[in-house]
C-alpha cells in the first residue's frame, strides 16, 4: 500500500533521477537482458540500439515520480502505453521481472544513498504502477477475447495478398489460418505482428497501422521498407524481401488509442511518408459510411515515386466531399491540380481549411508533426482538436 511517506520519499528522489538521466534506464535494460535474455523476444531491440527506448522509459519514470500524488494527469499516457503493451502480449509475471531489475538498478547506481526507506518507497510505488497496468491490460485482453472474432494471445494469420503501393511501401492482407472472423477495429489502430526473421536469434514484434476500413474477414497493413539503417529495418526488410503470399505470421488483436472520433464536423487528415496508413484507414471508413462531412486529406511526400495510395485517394473525391493536396519535396509535377512543391505549408491552403470547427489528425515523423502543430496553433486551431500518433516509443510535443 502506497503511503504518504512513500509518496514524499519518491518525490524527494526526483533530483537524483534527473542527475543520472538515461544512465539509469540504460543500466536497467542491460541488466535485465543479461539476466533474462528471453525478454529479447518481446522488446524491440532496434529501439534499444538507437537509445529511443531507454529515453522513453526514463521520461515515463520521471513523469510517474513527479505526478505520483495526482495520477489522473497521466491517464492518457497510461492508456497509450497499456494499448502498446497488449500488442506485445505483456503478461503480469513480466512486471515482477521488470520491477526486480528496476530496484536493483537503483541500488547499484545510487549506492549508499539508496537507503532502506527509499527502497521501500520505490517498491511500493512500482507495485502501484504495475497493478494499474495489469488491471487495464487485463481488461483489454478480456474485451478483445469477448468480441466477435476475438482472441487474446498471438494468433496465426496467412498472407493472402502482397501488393506494392509505392517505391518503399508494400501492403500485406492477412487472414486467420483458422478460418474464423476477426475483430473490427477503430480506424487509426494498429496490429502487433510477430515474426522470426531468417538468421535472427530472437522473435521480433512490431506494430503497423491498419491501412483500410474494417471488414470482419481480414486485415491490411502497409509497411515501409527502412533503407537508411539496417538495424532499424530488421522486420520491414524481412517482410518486404522474405514474406510471400501463403506465408504465416502471428498477430495480436488491434490496439491503440489514436482513433477517428466520429462527430458531425469537418475532418482534416494530415500525414507525411508512411504516416498516411492510419489516415487511409480513416478515409476508407468515412467512404464506407458514405460520410457527408467535409473531408480534407493533406499529405507530404519526398517524391511521386514514394507516394502511396495516390490514385485511390483521388478516386474517392467522386463520392465524398473530399479536398486533397500533396506536397512533394522533389520532382513535383508542374501545373498539376492538388500538388504543391516543397515542405507542407498550411498557409497555402488555409482559406479552404475548417480552422474554426474541424478535427485535425496528424501522423508522421515527430519533427513533421511538431512543425504542423505549430502551424495549426498559429492559424487558430485549438489544441483539443489536434490529435496525433507517434510511431515507436511514445513522445509528447
Tab-separated table of C-alpha atoms in Angstrom:
chain	number	residue	atom	x	y	z
A	1	UNK	CA	0.000	0.000	0.000
A	2	UNK	CA	1.424	3.375	-1.008
A	3	UNK	CA	1.520	5.736	1.957
A	4	UNK	CA	2.035	9.484	2.105
A	5	UNK	CA	5.528	8.825	3.424
A	6	UNK	CA	6.231	6.696	0.352
A	7	UNK	CA	4.927	9.465	-1.919
A	8	UNK	CA	7.049	12.102	-0.224
A	9	UNK	CA	10.120	9.886	-0.418
A	10	UNK	CA	9.687	9.122	-4.119
A	11	UNK	CA	9.179	12.788	-4.974
A	12	UNK	CA	12.277	13.676	-2.963
A	13	UNK	CA	14.381	11.379	-5.177
A	14	UNK	CA	13.426	13.185	-8.401
A	15	UNK	CA	16.650	15.293	-8.385
A	16	UNK	CA	18.666	12.067	-8.136
A	17	UNK	CA	16.845	10.657	-11.162
A	18	UNK	CA	17.337	13.872	-13.092
A	19	UNK	CA	21.073	13.946	-12.376
A	20	UNK	CA	21.510	10.342	-13.521
A	21	UNK	CA	19.383	10.786	-16.649
A	22	UNK	CA	19.076	7.885	-19.085
A	23	UNK	CA	22.073	6.157	-17.458
A	24	UNK	CA	19.505	4.616	-15.111
A	25	UNK	CA	17.367	3.101	-17.850
A	26	UNK	CA	20.346	2.062	-19.974
A	27	UNK	CA	21.790	0.215	-16.983
A	28	UNK	CA	18.344	-1.267	-16.273
A	29	UNK	CA	17.926	-2.695	-19.787
A	30	UNK	CA	21.480	-4.059	-19.900
A	31	UNK	CA	20.923	-5.728	-16.549
A	32	UNK	CA	17.533	-7.155	-17.446
A	33	UNK	CA	18.602	-8.569	-20.810
A	34	UNK	CA	21.700	-10.126	-19.224
A	35	UNK	CA	19.679	-11.926	-16.549
A	36	UNK	CA	16.502	-12.503	-18.600
A	37	UNK	CA	17.549	-12.790	-22.254
A	38	UNK	CA	14.177	-14.351	-23.099
A	39	UNK	CA	12.737	-10.828	-22.976
A	40	UNK	CA	14.651	-10.022	-26.149
A	41	UNK	CA	11.828	-11.938	-27.855
A	42	UNK	CA	9.471	-9.214	-26.611
A	43	UNK	CA	11.313	-5.894	-26.631
A	44	UNK	CA	12.181	-4.020	-29.829
A	45	UNK	CA	15.962	-4.355	-29.800
A	46	UNK	CA	16.337	-1.739	-32.547
A	47	UNK	CA	14.929	0.869	-30.167
A	48	UNK	CA	17.483	-0.284	-27.604
A	49	UNK	CA	20.312	0.269	-30.077
A	50	UNK	CA	19.146	3.745	-31.030
A	51	UNK	CA	18.549	4.810	-27.429
A	52	UNK	CA	14.880	5.590	-28.048
A	53	UNK	CA	13.506	3.008	-25.612
A	54	UNK	CA	15.803	3.920	-22.674
A	55	UNK	CA	14.945	7.584	-23.206
A	56	UNK	CA	11.224	6.824	-23.321
A	57	UNK	CA	11.404	4.718	-20.153
A	58	UNK	CA	13.370	7.400	-18.298
A	59	UNK	CA	10.793	10.039	-19.256
A	60	UNK	CA	7.995	7.735	-18.105
A	61	UNK	CA	9.669	7.058	-14.735
A	62	UNK	CA	10.340	10.752	-14.192
A	63	UNK	CA	6.733	11.646	-15.087
A	64	UNK	CA	5.384	8.990	-12.720
A	65	UNK	CA	7.574	10.182	-9.845
A	66	UNK	CA	6.557	13.787	-10.482
A	67	UNK	CA	2.813	13.082	-10.587
A	68	UNK	CA	2.636	10.147	-8.175
A	69	UNK	CA	0.204	12.098	-5.977
A	70	UNK	CA	-2.012	13.065	-8.956
A	71	UNK	CA	-2.024	10.165	-11.412
A	72	UNK	CA	-5.047	11.488	-13.293
A	73	UNK	CA	-2.595	13.744	-15.118
A	74	UNK	CA	-1.053	10.604	-16.639
A	75	UNK	CA	-4.289	8.877	-17.678
A	76	UNK	CA	-3.758	9.462	-21.392
A	77	UNK	CA	-0.157	8.254	-21.311
A	78	UNK	CA	-1.084	5.195	-19.234
A	79	UNK	CA	-3.805	4.156	-21.685
A	80	UNK	CA	-1.478	4.688	-24.637
A	81	UNK	CA	1.227	2.519	-23.053
A	82	UNK	CA	-1.281	-0.148	-21.981
A	83	UNK	CA	-2.547	-0.483	-25.541
A	84	UNK	CA	1.033	-0.837	-26.780
A	85	UNK	CA	1.727	-3.471	-24.116
A	86	UNK	CA	-1.220	-5.582	-25.270
A	87	UNK	CA	0.189	-5.585	-28.803
A	88	UNK	CA	3.305	-7.256	-27.319
A	89	UNK	CA	1.182	-9.660	-25.226
A	90	UNK	CA	2.764	-8.391	-21.990
A	91	UNK	CA	1.750	-10.571	-19.024
A	92	UNK	CA	1.614	-9.916	-15.235
A	93	UNK	CA	4.663	-12.062	-14.387
A	94	UNK	CA	6.812	-9.870	-16.619
A	95	UNK	CA	6.072	-6.905	-14.342
A	96	UNK	CA	7.733	-8.804	-11.491
A	97	UNK	CA	10.891	-9.213	-13.584
A	98	UNK	CA	10.923	-5.552	-14.597
A	99	UNK	CA	10.318	-4.424	-11.007
A	100	UNK	CA	13.160	-6.550	-9.669
A	101	UNK	CA	15.670	-5.144	-12.153
A	102	UNK	CA	14.474	-1.580	-11.668
A	103	UNK	CA	15.040	-1.735	-7.898
A	104	UNK	CA	18.400	-3.479	-8.312
A	105	UNK	CA	19.421	-0.814	-10.858
A	106	UNK	CA	18.627	1.951	-8.396
A	107	UNK	CA	20.543	0.124	-5.674
A	108	UNK	CA	23.593	-0.340	-7.914
A	109	UNK	CA	23.662	3.203	-9.314
A	110	UNK	CA	22.595	5.220	-6.285
A	111	UNK	CA	24.775	3.243	-3.867
A	112	UNK	CA	24.706	4.016	-0.143
A	113	UNK	CA	22.193	6.829	-0.735
A	114	UNK	CA	19.649	4.154	-1.667
A	115	UNK	CA	18.505	3.680	1.926
A	116	UNK	CA	16.009	1.036	3.103
A	117	UNK	CA	13.387	3.796	3.375
A	118	UNK	CA	13.916	4.838	-0.265
A	119	UNK	CA	13.873	1.226	-1.405
A	120	UNK	CA	10.604	0.567	0.431
A	121	UNK	CA	9.036	3.662	-1.131
A	122	UNK	CA	10.097	2.737	-4.679
A	123	UNK	CA	8.978	-0.873	-4.278
A	124	UNK	CA	5.542	0.352	-3.177
A	125	UNK	CA	5.428	2.948	-5.949
A	126	UNK	CA	6.391	0.456	-8.642
A	127	UNK	CA	3.851	-2.077	-7.398
A	128	UNK	CA	1.118	0.555	-7.575
A	129	UNK	CA	2.043	1.363	-11.160
A	130	UNK	CA	2.332	-2.306	-12.127
A	131	UNK	CA	-1.091	-3.043	-10.619
A	132	UNK	CA	-2.621	-0.211	-12.664
A	133	UNK	CA	-1.181	-1.565	-15.913
A	134	UNK	CA	-2.023	-5.187	-15.102
A	135	UNK	CA	-5.645	-4.220	-14.432
A	136	UNK	CA	-6.051	-2.097	-17.570
A	137	UNK	CA	-4.280	-4.579	-19.822
A	138	UNK	CA	-6.236	-7.476	-18.338
A	139	UNK	CA	-9.462	-5.655	-19.140
A	140	UNK	CA	-8.275	-5.026	-22.718
A	141	UNK	CA	-7.354	-8.699	-23.205
A	142	UNK	CA	-10.751	-9.818	-21.851
A	143	UNK	CA	-12.619	-7.297	-24.001
A	144	UNK	CA	-10.810	-8.462	-27.145
A	145	UNK	CA	-11.443	-12.131	-26.374
A	146	UNK	CA	-15.163	-11.466	-25.843
A	147	UNK	CA	-15.713	-9.705	-29.182
A	148	UNK	CA	-16.977	-11.347	-32.345
A	149	UNK	CA	-13.903	-12.923	-33.925
A	150	UNK	CA	-11.879	-12.099	-30.829
A	151	UNK	CA	-8.756	-13.594	-29.301
A	152	UNK	CA	-6.295	-12.729	-26.524
A	153	UNK	CA	-2.952	-14.310	-27.483
A	154	UNK	CA	-0.871	-14.430	-30.647
A	155	UNK	CA	-2.994	-15.918	-33.434
A	156	UNK	CA	-1.697	-17.296	-36.732
A	157	UNK	CA	-2.561	-15.382	-39.902
A	158	UNK	CA	-1.724	-16.106	-43.518
A	159	UNK	CA	-0.619	-13.550	-46.093
A	160	UNK	CA	-3.237	-13.767	-48.850
A	161	UNK	CA	-2.076	-10.739	-50.819
A	162	UNK	CA	1.182	-8.798	-51.076
A	163	UNK	CA	0.785	-5.563	-53.019
A	164	UNK	CA	3.389	-2.829	-53.687
A	165	UNK	CA	1.857	0.607	-53.084
A	166	UNK	CA	4.871	2.786	-53.933
A	167	UNK	CA	8.656	2.675	-54.168
A	168	UNK	CA	9.066	1.862	-50.453
A	169	UNK	CA	5.643	0.740	-49.177
A	170	UNK	CA	4.050	-2.682	-49.613
A	171	UNK	CA	0.661	-3.812	-48.318
A	172	UNK	CA	0.005	-7.219	-46.743
A	173	UNK	CA	-3.530	-8.599	-46.489
A	174	UNK	CA	-3.753	-11.086	-43.620
A	175	UNK	CA	-6.495	-13.607	-42.842
A	176	UNK	CA	-6.671	-16.037	-39.901
A	177	UNK	CA	-5.336	-19.535	-40.545
A	178	UNK	CA	-8.232	-20.980	-38.529
A	179	UNK	CA	-10.741	-19.501	-40.979
A	180	UNK	CA	-12.617	-17.584	-38.314
A	181	UNK	CA	-13.791	-13.990	-38.197
A	182	UNK	CA	-11.632	-11.122	-36.969
A	183	UNK	CA	-12.313	-8.244	-34.606
A	184	UNK	CA	-13.443	-4.965	-36.087
A	185	UNK	CA	-11.229	-2.053	-35.162
A	186	UNK	CA	-11.260	1.701	-34.906
A	187	UNK	CA	-9.594	3.431	-37.870
A	188	UNK	CA	-6.230	4.633	-36.610
A	189	UNK	CA	-5.429	1.488	-34.614
A	190	UNK	CA	-2.520	-0.874	-35.276
A	191	UNK	CA	-1.626	-4.562	-35.138
A	192	UNK	CA	1.185	-6.220	-33.216
A	193	UNK	CA	2.874	-8.653	-35.609
A	194	UNK	CA	5.404	-11.309	-34.522
A	195	UNK	CA	7.903	-12.846	-36.923
A	196	UNK	CA	11.232	-14.630	-36.675
A	197	UNK	CA	13.500	-13.178	-39.364
A	198	UNK	CA	15.864	-15.566	-41.141
A	199	UNK	CA	19.221	-15.995	-39.363
A	200	UNK	CA	17.943	-13.883	-36.479
A	201	UNK	CA	18.372	-15.011	-32.872
A	202	UNK	CA	15.115	-13.697	-31.443
A	203	UNK	CA	11.468	-13.225	-32.321
A	204	UNK	CA	10.668	-9.681	-33.357
A	205	UNK	CA	7.404	-7.851	-32.615
A	206	UNK	CA	6.449	-4.666	-34.391
A	207	UNK	CA	3.337	-2.512	-34.648
A	208	UNK	CA	1.901	-1.468	-38.021
A	209	UNK	CA	-1.167	0.675	-38.579
A	210	UNK	CA	-4.169	-0.879	-40.237
A	211	UNK	CA	-4.452	0.860	-43.591
A	212	UNK	CA	-8.048	0.398	-44.698
A	213	UNK	CA	-11.568	0.127	-43.271
A	214	UNK	CA	-12.501	-2.967	-41.224
A	215	UNK	CA	-14.370	-5.788	-42.994
A	216	UNK	CA	-14.648	-8.540	-40.347
A	217	UNK	CA	-12.698	-11.027	-42.518
A	218	UNK	CA	-9.098	-9.911	-42.781
A	219	UNK	CA	-6.653	-7.106	-42.049
A	220	UNK	CA	-4.357	-4.989	-44.178
A	221	UNK	CA	-1.136	-3.354	-43.063
A	222	UNK	CA	1.101	-1.247	-45.295
A	223	UNK	CA	4.775	-1.407	-44.380
A	224	UNK	CA	7.553	0.992	-45.326
A	225	UNK	CA	10.862	-0.665	-46.040
A	226	UNK	CA	13.510	1.060	-43.926
A	227	UNK	CA	16.623	1.549	-46.025
A	228	UNK	CA	18.633	4.130	-44.087
A	229	UNK	CA	19.715	1.841	-41.257
A	230	UNK	CA	19.505	-1.948	-41.447
A	231	UNK	CA	19.493	-2.096	-37.635
A	232	UNK	CA	16.219	-0.158	-37.717
A	233	UNK	CA	14.741	-2.194	-40.548
A	234	UNK	CA	15.041	-5.813	-39.426
A	235	UNK	CA	11.332	-6.563	-39.650
A	236	UNK	CA	10.366	-4.260	-42.523
A	237	UNK	CA	13.134	-5.662	-44.727
A	238	UNK	CA	12.190	-9.217	-43.753
A	239	UNK	CA	8.555	-8.586	-44.675
A	240	UNK	CA	9.461	-6.989	-47.989
A	241	UNK	CA	12.142	-9.480	-49.018
A	242	UNK	CA	11.187	-12.805	-47.467
A	243	UNK	CA	7.490	-12.972	-46.558
A	244	UNK	CA	5.387	-14.052	-49.516
A	245	UNK	CA	1.748	-14.871	-50.191
A	246	UNK	CA	0.905	-18.077	-48.349
A	247	UNK	CA	3.371	-17.479	-45.514
A	248	UNK	CA	2.214	-17.216	-41.896
A	249	UNK	CA	2.751	-14.580	-39.218
A	250	UNK	CA	1.352	-14.158	-35.698
A	251	UNK	CA	-0.870	-11.242	-34.713
A	252	UNK	CA	-2.251	-9.724	-31.531
A	253	UNK	CA	-5.692	-8.032	-31.760
A	254	UNK	CA	-5.926	-4.401	-32.922
A	255	UNK	CA	-4.789	-1.869	-30.332
A	256	UNK	CA	-4.142	1.831	-29.938
A	257	UNK	CA	-5.965	4.901	-28.656
A	258	UNK	CA	-5.311	7.126	-31.686
A	259	UNK	CA	-8.645	6.697	-33.438
A	260	UNK	CA	-11.036	8.610	-35.611
A	261	UNK	CA	-13.659	10.196	-33.356
A	262	UNK	CA	-16.983	10.156	-35.157
A	263	UNK	CA	-18.513	13.621	-34.989
A	264	UNK	CA	-20.674	15.775	-37.189
A	265	UNK	CA	-17.868	18.147	-38.082
A	266	UNK	CA	-15.202	18.504	-40.787
A	267	UNK	CA	-12.232	16.124	-40.704
A	268	UNK	CA	-8.673	17.011	-41.697
A	269	UNK	CA	-6.214	14.131	-42.166
A	270	UNK	CA	-2.578	15.292	-42.279
A	271	UNK	CA	0.331	12.920	-42.851
A	272	UNK	CA	3.891	12.552	-44.052
A	273	UNK	CA	5.528	9.476	-45.560
A	274	UNK	CA	4.148	6.176	-44.288
A	275	UNK	CA	2.169	8.164	-41.691
A	276	UNK	CA	-0.635	8.073	-44.238
A	277	UNK	CA	-1.517	4.472	-43.294
A	278	UNK	CA	-3.891	5.287	-40.388
A	279	UNK	CA	-5.201	8.265	-42.381
A	280	UNK	CA	-6.068	5.928	-45.232
A	281	UNK	CA	-7.984	3.713	-42.791
A	282	UNK	CA	-9.916	6.759	-41.592
A	283	UNK	CA	-10.600	7.902	-45.142
A	284	UNK	CA	-11.780	4.455	-46.258
A	285	UNK	CA	-14.018	4.218	-43.192
A	286	UNK	CA	-15.606	7.583	-43.995
A	287	UNK	CA	-16.140	6.357	-47.559
A	288	UNK	CA	-17.738	3.121	-46.312
A	289	UNK	CA	-20.079	5.233	-44.182
A	290	UNK	CA	-20.909	7.496	-47.150
A	291	UNK	CA	-19.973	10.412	-44.933
A	292	UNK	CA	-21.385	13.804	-45.878
A	293	UNK	CA	-18.911	15.701	-43.697
A	294	UNK	CA	-16.284	17.843	-45.422
A	295	UNK	CA	-13.012	15.867	-45.535
A	296	UNK	CA	-9.529	17.241	-46.170
A	297	UNK	CA	-6.609	14.937	-46.949
A	298	UNK	CA	-3.189	16.610	-46.806
A	299	UNK	CA	-0.053	14.570	-47.426
A	300	UNK	CA	3.662	15.358	-47.570
A	301	UNK	CA	5.943	13.053	-49.529
A	302	UNK	CA	9.533	13.016	-50.720
A	303	UNK	CA	8.615	12.476	-54.385
A	304	UNK	CA	5.851	10.974	-56.561
A	305	UNK	CA	7.576	7.573	-56.618
A	306	UNK	CA	7.160	7.299	-52.830
A	307	UNK	CA	3.530	8.417	-52.774
A	308	UNK	CA	1.286	5.531	-51.694
A	309	UNK	CA	-2.473	5.332	-52.401
A	310	UNK	CA	-2.399	8.455	-54.610
A	311	UNK	CA	-4.839	7.113	-57.216
A	312	UNK	CA	-7.071	5.602	-54.558
A	313	UNK	CA	-7.432	8.899	-52.686
A	314	UNK	CA	-8.182	10.772	-55.910
A	315	UNK	CA	-10.878	8.223	-56.790
A	316	UNK	CA	-12.749	8.912	-53.555
A	317	UNK	CA	-13.233	12.562	-54.484
A	318	UNK	CA	-16.096	11.425	-56.729
A	319	UNK	CA	-18.135	10.048	-53.805
A	320	UNK	CA	-17.019	12.131	-50.808
A	321	UNK	CA	-16.901	15.841	-50.018
A	322	UNK	CA	-13.121	15.429	-50.284
A	323	UNK	CA	-10.476	18.079	-50.815
A	324	UNK	CA	-6.930	16.755	-51.125
A	325	UNK	CA	-3.445	18.209	-51.566
A	326	UNK	CA	0.013	16.671	-51.772
A	327	UNK	CA	3.368	18.359	-51.167
A	328	UNK	CA	6.412	16.821	-52.903
A	329	UNK	CA	9.894	17.784	-51.699
A	330	UNK	CA	11.370	16.971	-55.110
A	331	UNK	CA	10.130	16.192	-58.630
A	332	UNK	CA	6.762	17.859	-58.114
A	333	UNK	CA	4.935	17.921	-61.465
A	334	UNK	CA	4.215	21.430	-62.665
A	335	UNK	CA	0.763	22.840	-63.344
A	336	UNK	CA	-0.955	19.906	-61.661
A	337	UNK	CA	-4.080	20.294	-59.557
A	338	UNK	CA	-3.781	19.295	-55.895
A	339	UNK	CA	0.048	19.294	-55.974
A	340	UNK	CA	2.428	21.746	-54.284
A	341	UNK	CA	6.215	21.781	-54.096
A	342	UNK	CA	8.443	21.801	-51.016
A	343	UNK	CA	7.507	21.331	-47.368
A	344	UNK	CA	3.885	21.373	-46.265
A	345	UNK	CA	2.847	24.966	-45.616
A	346	UNK	CA	-0.733	25.113	-44.413
A	347	UNK	CA	-0.950	28.825	-45.151
A	348	UNK	CA	-1.061	27.860	-48.831
A	349	UNK	CA	-4.436	26.167	-48.337
A	350	UNK	CA	-5.627	27.813	-45.124
A	351	UNK	CA	-8.535	29.571	-46.784
A	352	UNK	CA	-10.233	26.252	-47.543
A	353	UNK	CA	-9.488	24.501	-44.224
A	354	UNK	CA	-12.077	24.286	-41.399
A	355	UNK	CA	-9.849	26.076	-38.908
A	356	UNK	CA	-12.707	27.025	-36.579
A	357	UNK	CA	-14.542	23.719	-36.224
A	358	UNK	CA	-12.577	20.863	-37.811
A	359	UNK	CA	-10.853	17.912	-36.148
A	360	UNK	CA	-7.218	17.588	-37.240
A	361	UNK	CA	-5.466	14.194	-37.240
A	362	UNK	CA	-1.668	14.069	-37.619
A	363	UNK	CA	0.666	11.153	-38.281
A	364	UNK	CA	4.271	11.077	-39.416
A	365	UNK	CA	7.777	11.768	-38.099
A	366	UNK	CA	7.837	13.695	-34.824
A	367	UNK	CA	9.602	16.664	-36.406
A	368	UNK	CA	6.923	16.902	-39.082
A	369	UNK	CA	4.092	16.780	-36.562
A	370	UNK	CA	5.692	19.441	-34.379
A	371	UNK	CA	6.045	21.600	-37.489
A	372	UNK	CA	2.387	21.089	-38.438
A	373	UNK	CA	1.060	21.513	-34.904
A	374	UNK	CA	2.832	24.872	-34.613
A	375	UNK	CA	1.246	25.962	-37.894
A	376	UNK	CA	-2.209	24.855	-36.783
A	377	UNK	CA	-1.944	26.685	-33.480
A	378	UNK	CA	-0.768	29.834	-35.251
A	379	UNK	CA	-3.787	29.572	-37.565
A	380	UNK	CA	-6.133	29.464	-34.581
A	381	UNK	CA	-6.864	25.747	-34.271
A	382	UNK	CA	-7.404	24.853	-30.608
A	383	UNK	CA	-5.164	22.173	-29.131
A	384	UNK	CA	-8.095	19.937	-28.150
A	385	UNK	CA	-8.920	19.490	-31.858
A	386	UNK	CA	-5.407	18.307	-32.763
A	387	UNK	CA	-4.921	14.532	-32.483
A	388	UNK	CA	-1.689	12.716	-33.302
A	389	UNK	CA	0.082	9.372	-33.478
A	390	UNK	CA	3.793	8.699	-32.989
A	391	UNK	CA	5.460	5.550	-34.303
A	392	UNK	CA	7.763	3.799	-31.818
A	393	UNK	CA	8.154	4.748	-28.127
A	394	UNK	CA	5.590	7.464	-27.446
A	395	UNK	CA	6.642	11.085	-27.227
A	396	UNK	CA	4.730	14.231	-26.426
A	397	UNK	CA	5.307	17.603	-28.012
